[in-house]
Coordinates of C-alpha atoms and ligand atoms in Angstrom, one line a residue:
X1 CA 214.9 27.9 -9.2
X2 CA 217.4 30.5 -9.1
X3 CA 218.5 32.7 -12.1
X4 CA 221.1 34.9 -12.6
X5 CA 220.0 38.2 -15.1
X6 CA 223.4 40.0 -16.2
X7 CA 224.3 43.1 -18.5
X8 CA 227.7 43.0 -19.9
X9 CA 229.4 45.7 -21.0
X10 CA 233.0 46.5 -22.5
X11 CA 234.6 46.8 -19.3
X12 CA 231.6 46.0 -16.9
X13 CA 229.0 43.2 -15.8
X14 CA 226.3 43.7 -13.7
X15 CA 224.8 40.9 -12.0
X16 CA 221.5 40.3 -10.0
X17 CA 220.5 36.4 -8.9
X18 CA 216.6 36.1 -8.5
X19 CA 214.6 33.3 -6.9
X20 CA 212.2 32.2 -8.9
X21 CA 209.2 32.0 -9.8
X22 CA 208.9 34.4 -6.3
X23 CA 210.9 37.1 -8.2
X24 CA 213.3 37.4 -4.8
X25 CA 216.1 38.9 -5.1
X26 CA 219.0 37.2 -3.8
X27 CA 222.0 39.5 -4.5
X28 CA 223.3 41.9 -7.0
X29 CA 226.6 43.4 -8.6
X30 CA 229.0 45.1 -10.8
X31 CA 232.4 43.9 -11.8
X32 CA 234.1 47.4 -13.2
X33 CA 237.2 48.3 -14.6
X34 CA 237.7 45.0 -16.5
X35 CA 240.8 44.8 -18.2
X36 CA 242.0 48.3 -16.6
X37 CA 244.2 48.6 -13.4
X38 CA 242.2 48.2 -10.2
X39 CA 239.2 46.1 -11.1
X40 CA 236.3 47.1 -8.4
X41 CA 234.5 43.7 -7.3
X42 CA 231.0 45.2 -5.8
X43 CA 227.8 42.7 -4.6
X44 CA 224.8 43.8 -3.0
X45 CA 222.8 41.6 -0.3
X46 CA 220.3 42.4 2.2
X47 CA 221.1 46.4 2.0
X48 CA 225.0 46.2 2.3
X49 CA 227.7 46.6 -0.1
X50 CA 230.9 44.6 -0.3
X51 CA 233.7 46.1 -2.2
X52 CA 237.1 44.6 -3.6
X53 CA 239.5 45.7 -5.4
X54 CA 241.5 42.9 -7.5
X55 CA 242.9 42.4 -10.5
X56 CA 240.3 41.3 -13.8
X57 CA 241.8 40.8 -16.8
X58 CA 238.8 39.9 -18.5
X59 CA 235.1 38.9 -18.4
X60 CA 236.0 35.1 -17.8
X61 CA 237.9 36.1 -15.0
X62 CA 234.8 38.2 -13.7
X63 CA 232.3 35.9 -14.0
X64 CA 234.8 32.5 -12.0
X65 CA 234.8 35.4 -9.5
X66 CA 231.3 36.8 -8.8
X67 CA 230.3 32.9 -9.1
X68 CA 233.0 31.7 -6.3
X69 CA 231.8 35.0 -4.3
X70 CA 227.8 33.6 -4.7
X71 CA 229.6 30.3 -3.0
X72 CA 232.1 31.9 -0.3
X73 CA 229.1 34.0 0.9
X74 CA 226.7 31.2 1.3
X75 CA 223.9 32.5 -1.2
X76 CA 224.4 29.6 -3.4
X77 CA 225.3 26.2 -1.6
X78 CA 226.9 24.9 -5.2
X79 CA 226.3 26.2 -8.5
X80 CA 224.1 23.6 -9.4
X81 CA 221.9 25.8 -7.8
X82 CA 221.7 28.0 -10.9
X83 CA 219.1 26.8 -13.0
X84 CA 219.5 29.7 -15.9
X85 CA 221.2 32.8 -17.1
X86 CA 219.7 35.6 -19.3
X87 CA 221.8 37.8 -20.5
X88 CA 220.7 41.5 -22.0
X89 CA 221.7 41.9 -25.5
X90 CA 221.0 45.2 -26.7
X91 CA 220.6 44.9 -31.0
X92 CA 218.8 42.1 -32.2
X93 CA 217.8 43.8 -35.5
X94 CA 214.5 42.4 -37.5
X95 CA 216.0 38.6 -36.6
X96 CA 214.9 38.8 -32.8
X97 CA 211.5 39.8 -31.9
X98 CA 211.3 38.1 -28.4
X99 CA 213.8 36.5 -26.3
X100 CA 215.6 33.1 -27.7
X101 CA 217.6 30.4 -26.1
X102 CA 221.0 30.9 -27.0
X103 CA 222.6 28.6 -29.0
X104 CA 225.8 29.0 -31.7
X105 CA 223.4 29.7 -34.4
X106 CA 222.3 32.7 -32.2
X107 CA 225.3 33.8 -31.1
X108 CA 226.4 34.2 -35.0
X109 CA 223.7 36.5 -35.7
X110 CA 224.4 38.7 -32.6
X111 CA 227.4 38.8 -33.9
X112 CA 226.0 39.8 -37.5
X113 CA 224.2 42.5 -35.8
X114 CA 227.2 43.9 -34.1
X115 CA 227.0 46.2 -37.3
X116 CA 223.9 47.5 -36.2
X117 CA 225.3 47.9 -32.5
X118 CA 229.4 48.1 -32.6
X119 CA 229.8 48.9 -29.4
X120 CA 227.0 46.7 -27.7
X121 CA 226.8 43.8 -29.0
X122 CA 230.6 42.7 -29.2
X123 CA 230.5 43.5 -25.0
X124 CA 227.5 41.2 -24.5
X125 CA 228.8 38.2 -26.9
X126 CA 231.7 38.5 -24.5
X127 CA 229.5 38.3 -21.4
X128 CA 227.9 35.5 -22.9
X129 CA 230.7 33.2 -23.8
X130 CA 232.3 34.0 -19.8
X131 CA 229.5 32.2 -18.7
X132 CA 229.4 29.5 -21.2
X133 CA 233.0 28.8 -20.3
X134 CA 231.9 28.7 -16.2
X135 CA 228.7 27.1 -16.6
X136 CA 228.6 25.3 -20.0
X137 CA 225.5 22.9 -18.9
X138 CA 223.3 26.2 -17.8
X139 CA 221.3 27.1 -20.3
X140 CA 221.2 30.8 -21.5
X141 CA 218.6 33.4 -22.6
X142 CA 219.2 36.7 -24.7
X143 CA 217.1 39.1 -23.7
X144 CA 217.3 42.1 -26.6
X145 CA 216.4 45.9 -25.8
X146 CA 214.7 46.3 -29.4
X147 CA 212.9 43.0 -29.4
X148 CA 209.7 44.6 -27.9
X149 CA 209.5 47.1 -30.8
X150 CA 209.3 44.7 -33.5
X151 CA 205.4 45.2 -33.1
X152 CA 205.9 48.7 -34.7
X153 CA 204.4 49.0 -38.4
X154 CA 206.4 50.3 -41.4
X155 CA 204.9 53.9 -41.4
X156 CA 206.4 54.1 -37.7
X157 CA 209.7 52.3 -38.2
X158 CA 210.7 53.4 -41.7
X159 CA 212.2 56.6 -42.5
X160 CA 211.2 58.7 -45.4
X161 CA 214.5 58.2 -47.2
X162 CA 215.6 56.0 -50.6
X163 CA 214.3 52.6 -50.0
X164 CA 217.3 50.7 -50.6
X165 CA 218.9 52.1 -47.7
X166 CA 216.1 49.8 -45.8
X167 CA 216.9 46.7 -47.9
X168 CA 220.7 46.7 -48.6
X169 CA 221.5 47.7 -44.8
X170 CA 219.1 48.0 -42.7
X171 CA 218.3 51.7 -42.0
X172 CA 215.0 52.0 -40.0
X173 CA 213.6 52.9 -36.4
X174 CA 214.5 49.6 -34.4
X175 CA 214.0 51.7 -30.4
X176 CA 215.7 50.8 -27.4
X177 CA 215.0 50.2 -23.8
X178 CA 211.9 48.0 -24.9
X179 CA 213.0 45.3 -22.1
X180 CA 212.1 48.6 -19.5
X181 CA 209.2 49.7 -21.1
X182 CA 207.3 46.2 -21.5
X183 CA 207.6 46.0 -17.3
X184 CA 206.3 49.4 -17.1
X185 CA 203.5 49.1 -18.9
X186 CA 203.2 45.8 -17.1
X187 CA 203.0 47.4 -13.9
X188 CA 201.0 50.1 -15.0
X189 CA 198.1 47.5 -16.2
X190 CA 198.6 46.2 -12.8
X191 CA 197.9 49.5 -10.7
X192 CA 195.3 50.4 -12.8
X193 CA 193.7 47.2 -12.4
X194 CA 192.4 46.8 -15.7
X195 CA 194.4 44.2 -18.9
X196 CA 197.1 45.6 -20.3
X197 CA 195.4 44.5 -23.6
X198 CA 193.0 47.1 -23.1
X199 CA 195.4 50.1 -22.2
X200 CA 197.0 53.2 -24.2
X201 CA 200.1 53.8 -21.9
X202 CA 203.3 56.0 -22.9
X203 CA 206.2 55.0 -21.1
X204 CA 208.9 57.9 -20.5
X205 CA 212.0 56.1 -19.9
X206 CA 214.2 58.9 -18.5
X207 CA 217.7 58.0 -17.3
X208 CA 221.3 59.1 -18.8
X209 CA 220.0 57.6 -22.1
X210 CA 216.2 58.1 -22.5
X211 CA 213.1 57.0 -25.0
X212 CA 209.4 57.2 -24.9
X213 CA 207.4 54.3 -26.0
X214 CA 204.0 54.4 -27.2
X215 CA 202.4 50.9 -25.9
X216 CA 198.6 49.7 -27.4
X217 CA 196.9 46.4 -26.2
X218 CA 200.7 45.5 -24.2
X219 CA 202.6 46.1 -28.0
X220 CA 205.0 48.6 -28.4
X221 CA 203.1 51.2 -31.2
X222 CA 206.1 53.4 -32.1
X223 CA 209.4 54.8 -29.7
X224 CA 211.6 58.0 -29.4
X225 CA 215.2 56.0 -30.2
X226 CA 215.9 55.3 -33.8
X227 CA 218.1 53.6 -35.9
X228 CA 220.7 54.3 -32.7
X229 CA 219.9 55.3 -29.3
X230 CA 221.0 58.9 -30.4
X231 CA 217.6 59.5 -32.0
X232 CA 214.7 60.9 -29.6
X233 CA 214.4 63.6 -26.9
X234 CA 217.4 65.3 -25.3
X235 CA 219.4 62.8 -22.8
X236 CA 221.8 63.1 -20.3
X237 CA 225.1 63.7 -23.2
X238 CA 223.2 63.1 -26.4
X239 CA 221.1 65.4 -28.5
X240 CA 217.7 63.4 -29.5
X241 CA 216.6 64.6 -33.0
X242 CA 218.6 67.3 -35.0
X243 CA 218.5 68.0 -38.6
X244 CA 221.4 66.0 -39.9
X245 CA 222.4 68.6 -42.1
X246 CA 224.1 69.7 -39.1
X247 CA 226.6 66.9 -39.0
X248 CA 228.2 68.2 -42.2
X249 CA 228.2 71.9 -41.2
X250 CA 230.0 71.5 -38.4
X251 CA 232.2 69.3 -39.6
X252 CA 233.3 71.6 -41.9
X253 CA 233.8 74.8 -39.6
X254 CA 235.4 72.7 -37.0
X255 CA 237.8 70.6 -39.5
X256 CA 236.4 67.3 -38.0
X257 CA 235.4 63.6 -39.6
X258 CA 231.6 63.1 -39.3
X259 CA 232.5 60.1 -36.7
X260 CA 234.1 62.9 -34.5
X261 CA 231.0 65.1 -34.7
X262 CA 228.5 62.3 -34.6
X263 CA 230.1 61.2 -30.8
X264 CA 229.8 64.9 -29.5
X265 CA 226.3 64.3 -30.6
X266 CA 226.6 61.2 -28.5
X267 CA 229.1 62.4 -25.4
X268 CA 229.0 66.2 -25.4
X269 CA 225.2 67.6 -26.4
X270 CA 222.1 66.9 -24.4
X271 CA 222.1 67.9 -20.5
X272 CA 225.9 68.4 -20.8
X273 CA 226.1 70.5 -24.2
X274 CA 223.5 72.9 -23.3
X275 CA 224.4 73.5 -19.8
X276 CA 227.9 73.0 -20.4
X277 CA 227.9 71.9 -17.1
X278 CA 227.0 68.3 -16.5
X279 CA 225.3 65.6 -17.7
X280 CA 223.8 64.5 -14.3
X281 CA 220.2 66.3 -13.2
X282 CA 221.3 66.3 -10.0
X283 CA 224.2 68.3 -10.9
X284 CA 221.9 70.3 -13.5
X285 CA 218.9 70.8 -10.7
X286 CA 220.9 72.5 -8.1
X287 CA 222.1 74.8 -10.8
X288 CA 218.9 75.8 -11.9
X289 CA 218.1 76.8 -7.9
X290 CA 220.9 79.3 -8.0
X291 CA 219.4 80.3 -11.5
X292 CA 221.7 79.4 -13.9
X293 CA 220.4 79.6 -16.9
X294 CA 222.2 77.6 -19.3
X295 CA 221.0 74.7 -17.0
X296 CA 217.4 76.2 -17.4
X297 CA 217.6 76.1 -20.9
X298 CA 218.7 72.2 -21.0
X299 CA 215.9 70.9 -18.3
X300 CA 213.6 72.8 -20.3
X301 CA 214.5 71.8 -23.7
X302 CA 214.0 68.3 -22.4
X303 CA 210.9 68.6 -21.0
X304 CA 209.3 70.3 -24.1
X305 CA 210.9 67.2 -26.1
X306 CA 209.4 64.8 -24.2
X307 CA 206.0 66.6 -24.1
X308 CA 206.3 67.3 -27.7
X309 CA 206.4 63.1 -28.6
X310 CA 203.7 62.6 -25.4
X311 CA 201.4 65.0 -27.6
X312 CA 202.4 62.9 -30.9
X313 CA 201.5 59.4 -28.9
X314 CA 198.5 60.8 -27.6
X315 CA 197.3 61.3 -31.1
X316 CA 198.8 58.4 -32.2
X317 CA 197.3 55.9 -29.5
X318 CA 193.8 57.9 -30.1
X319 CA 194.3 58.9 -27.0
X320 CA 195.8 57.3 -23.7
X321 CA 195.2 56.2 -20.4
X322 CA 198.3 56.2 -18.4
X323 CA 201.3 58.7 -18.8
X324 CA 204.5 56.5 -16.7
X325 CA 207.7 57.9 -15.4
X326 CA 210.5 55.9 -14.7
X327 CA 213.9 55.5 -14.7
X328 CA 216.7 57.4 -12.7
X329 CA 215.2 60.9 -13.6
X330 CA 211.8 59.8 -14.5
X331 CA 211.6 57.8 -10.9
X332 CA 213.1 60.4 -8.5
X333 CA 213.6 64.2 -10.0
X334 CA 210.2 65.5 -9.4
X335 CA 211.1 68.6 -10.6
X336 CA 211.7 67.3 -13.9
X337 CA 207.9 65.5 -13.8
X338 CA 206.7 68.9 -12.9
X339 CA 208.2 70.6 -16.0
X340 CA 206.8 67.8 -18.5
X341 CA 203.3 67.8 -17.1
X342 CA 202.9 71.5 -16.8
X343 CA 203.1 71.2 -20.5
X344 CA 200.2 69.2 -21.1
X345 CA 197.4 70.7 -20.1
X346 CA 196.0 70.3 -23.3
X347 CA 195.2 67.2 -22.8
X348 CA 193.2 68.2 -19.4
X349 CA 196.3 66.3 -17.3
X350 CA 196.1 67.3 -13.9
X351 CA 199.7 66.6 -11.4
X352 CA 198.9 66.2 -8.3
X353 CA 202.3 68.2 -6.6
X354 CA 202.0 66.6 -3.2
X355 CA 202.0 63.3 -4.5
X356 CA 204.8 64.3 -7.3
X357 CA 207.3 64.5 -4.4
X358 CA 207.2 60.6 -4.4
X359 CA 210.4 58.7 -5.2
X360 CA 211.6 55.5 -6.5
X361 CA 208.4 54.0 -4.9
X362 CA 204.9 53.0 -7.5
X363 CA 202.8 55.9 -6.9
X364 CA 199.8 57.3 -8.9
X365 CA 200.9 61.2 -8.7
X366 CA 197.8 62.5 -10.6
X367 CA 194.8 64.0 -9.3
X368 CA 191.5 62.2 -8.8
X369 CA 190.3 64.8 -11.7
X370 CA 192.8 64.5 -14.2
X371 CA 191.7 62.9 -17.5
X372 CA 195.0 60.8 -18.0
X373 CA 196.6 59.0 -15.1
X374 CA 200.5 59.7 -14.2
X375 CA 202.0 56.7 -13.1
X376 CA 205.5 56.9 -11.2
X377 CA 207.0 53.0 -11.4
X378 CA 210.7 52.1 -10.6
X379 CA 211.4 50.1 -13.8
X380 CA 212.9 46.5 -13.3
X381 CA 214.8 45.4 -16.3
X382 CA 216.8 42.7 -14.3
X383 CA 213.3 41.1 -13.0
X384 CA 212.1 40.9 -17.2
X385 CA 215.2 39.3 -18.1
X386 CA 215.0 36.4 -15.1
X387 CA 211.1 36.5 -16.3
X388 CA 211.9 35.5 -20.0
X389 CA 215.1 33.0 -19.1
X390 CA 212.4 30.9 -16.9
X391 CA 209.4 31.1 -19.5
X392 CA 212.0 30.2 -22.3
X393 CA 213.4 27.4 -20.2
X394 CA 210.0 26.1 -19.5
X395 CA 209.0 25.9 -23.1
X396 CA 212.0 23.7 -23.7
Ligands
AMP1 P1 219.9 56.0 -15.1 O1 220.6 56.1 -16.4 O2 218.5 55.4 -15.2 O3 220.7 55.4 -14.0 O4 219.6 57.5 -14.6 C1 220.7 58.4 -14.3 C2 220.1 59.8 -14.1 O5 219.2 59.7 -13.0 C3 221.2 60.8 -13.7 O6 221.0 62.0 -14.4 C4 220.9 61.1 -12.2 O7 221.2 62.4 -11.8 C5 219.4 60.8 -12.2 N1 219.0 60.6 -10.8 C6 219.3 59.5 -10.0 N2 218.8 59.7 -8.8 C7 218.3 60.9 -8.7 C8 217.7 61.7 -7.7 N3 217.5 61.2 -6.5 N4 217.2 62.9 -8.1 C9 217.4 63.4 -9.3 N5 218.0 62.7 -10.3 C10 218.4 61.5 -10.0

């Protein structure tokens, strides 16, 4: 059965087409620059990389084309072949605690969310409806990033602040990435060898955006994101937690709305704020080797975050037997690994630095000796999302 997992954004749509239930992957892709001069057309198979640059007014156009490209290249004989398609929808508020088939009563209630998520959910209904228009006997799957938190309880979720704010609007922790860190922890019960309901594992989900997630019998327990992904530990241009008393002060020496100061918090602070530099730790690692020390300061203001909530998880989960790295930092910038662990010693965690030089590959990089293991797993959100379409579609 093949299914087609895809993550549309404003002016993007990333695509990968799995076999299933064998989890192959066929083919992936972007479409970029939709609606903007000089659309880039981009698919993936077997190791190379076709590119085209054409004209894509919009997602509908996007998806007729990536679906006639799965036919001109031969990967699909007809597109009868696709059996499903699950789309990643990143808010799905208190209403969506797993994955649902979508239908219009759906559909209205991302749209409800789109409060929650204005610049998220809009993209994704958009993604949807393409593919409803090119394939409107497929059935379709919503995937949500905050449906794995739902587990949290209210003293993790809730925030100390008037009550109402909960009820009348819904102001509370909902966490992100959950779709990521549910495989990882997956993974990690599998290379441990032991039921994931029997595991304490904190995930550190560390790409441009980044959250921890503290996961207990395979639920998610509590998460680094908030309300918005802004909440947290330091990521690649936003600031993780500040006092928001801040928001106002600057906006009053700098003359600017609180919108305008709440998207530097967003676009200009983390990685890029501090180091003034970049928001890429590629960019930010080679700076630190000549020794620059604004980009010091940022790398190292992350790490301490991140070992900071580790040390509040670890207490939390009553302790913990797998610490997990992954995405595009937490996967392949050892250097960054290094900095985190080297702060926990504390908690008798022992990195095995040969091992640590590992990339993009599952690897244990602890030592035999150490009293929590670090786990290194590339995450897989694309693989969850096919996962859920076909379980979903089964249940039917
Ligand atoms: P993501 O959002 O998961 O795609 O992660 C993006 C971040 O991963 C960027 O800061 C990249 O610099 C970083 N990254 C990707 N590959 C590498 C690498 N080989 N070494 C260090 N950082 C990397």
């Amino acid at each position: 059965m093949k299914i087609i997992a895809v993550n549309a954004g404003s002016s993007s749509l990333k695509f990968k087409l799995f076999d299933m239930p064998e989890e192959k992957k066929l083919v992936s892709g972007v479409v970029e620059r939709i609606g903007l001069k000089d659309s880039i057309f981009s698919m993936k198979q077997n190791g190379e990389t076709v590119k085209e640059i054409v004209n894509i007014p919009n997602h509908t156009v996007a998806v007729n084309l990536l679906l006639k490209r799965l036919v001109d290249k031969g990967i699909v004989d007809s597109l009868d072949e696709i059996q499903g398609v699950g789309h990643r929808v990143v808010h799905g508020g208190e209403s969506f605690k797993d994955s649902v088939i979508i239908d219009e009563d759906v559909l209205r209630e991302v749209h409800r969310l789109s409060d929650l998520a204005p610049l998220h959910n809009p993209a994704n209904l958009v993604g949807i409806r393409a593919f409803q228009k090119a394939l409107p006997d497929v059935p379709a799957v919503a995937v949500f990033d905050t449906a794995f938190h739902q587990t949290m309880e209210p003293v993790e979720y809730m925030y100390s602040v008037p009550y109402e704010w909960y009820t009348k609007y819904g102001v509370r922790k909902y966490g992100f990435h959950g779709t990521s860190h549910k495989y990882v922890s997956i993974r990690a019960a599998a290379m441990l060898e032991k039921p994931l309901d029997e595991l304490r594992v904190i995930v550190c989900h560390i790409g441009n955006g980044a959250s921890l997630c503290a996961i207990k019998d395979g639920k998610s327990v509590d998460t680094s994101m908030g309300f918005t992904p802004l909440a947290g530990i330091a990521m690649g241009t936003r600031s993780g937690d500040i006092d928001p008393a801040i928001v106002q002060f600057i906006s009053e020496k700098e003359g600017k709305r609180l919108d305008e100061v709440i998207s530097e918090l967003n676009r200009k602070s983390g990685y890029l704020g501090l180091s003034g530099l970049s928001s890429d730790s590629r960019d930010l690692w080679e700076a630190v080797e000549r020794g620059d020390q604004k980009s010091i300061l940022a790398v190292e203001k992350q790490a301490k975050m991140i070992a900071d909530y580790i040390g509040a998880y670890f207490i939390q989960l009553g302790g913990c037997d797998a610490i997990c790295f992954t995405a595009g930092i937490g996967e392949n910038a050892s250097e960054t690994r290094k900095l985190i662990v080297d702060r926990l010693g504390a908690l008798g965690v022992e990195l095995d630095y040969e091992k640590n030089l590992s990339r993009g590959k599952e690897t244990v990089i602890s030592k035999d000796t150490s009293k929590i293991k670090i786990l290194l797993i590339p995450t897989n959100e694309e693989v969850m999302i096919a996962r859920d379409t076909m379980r979903l579609m089964n249940q039917n």
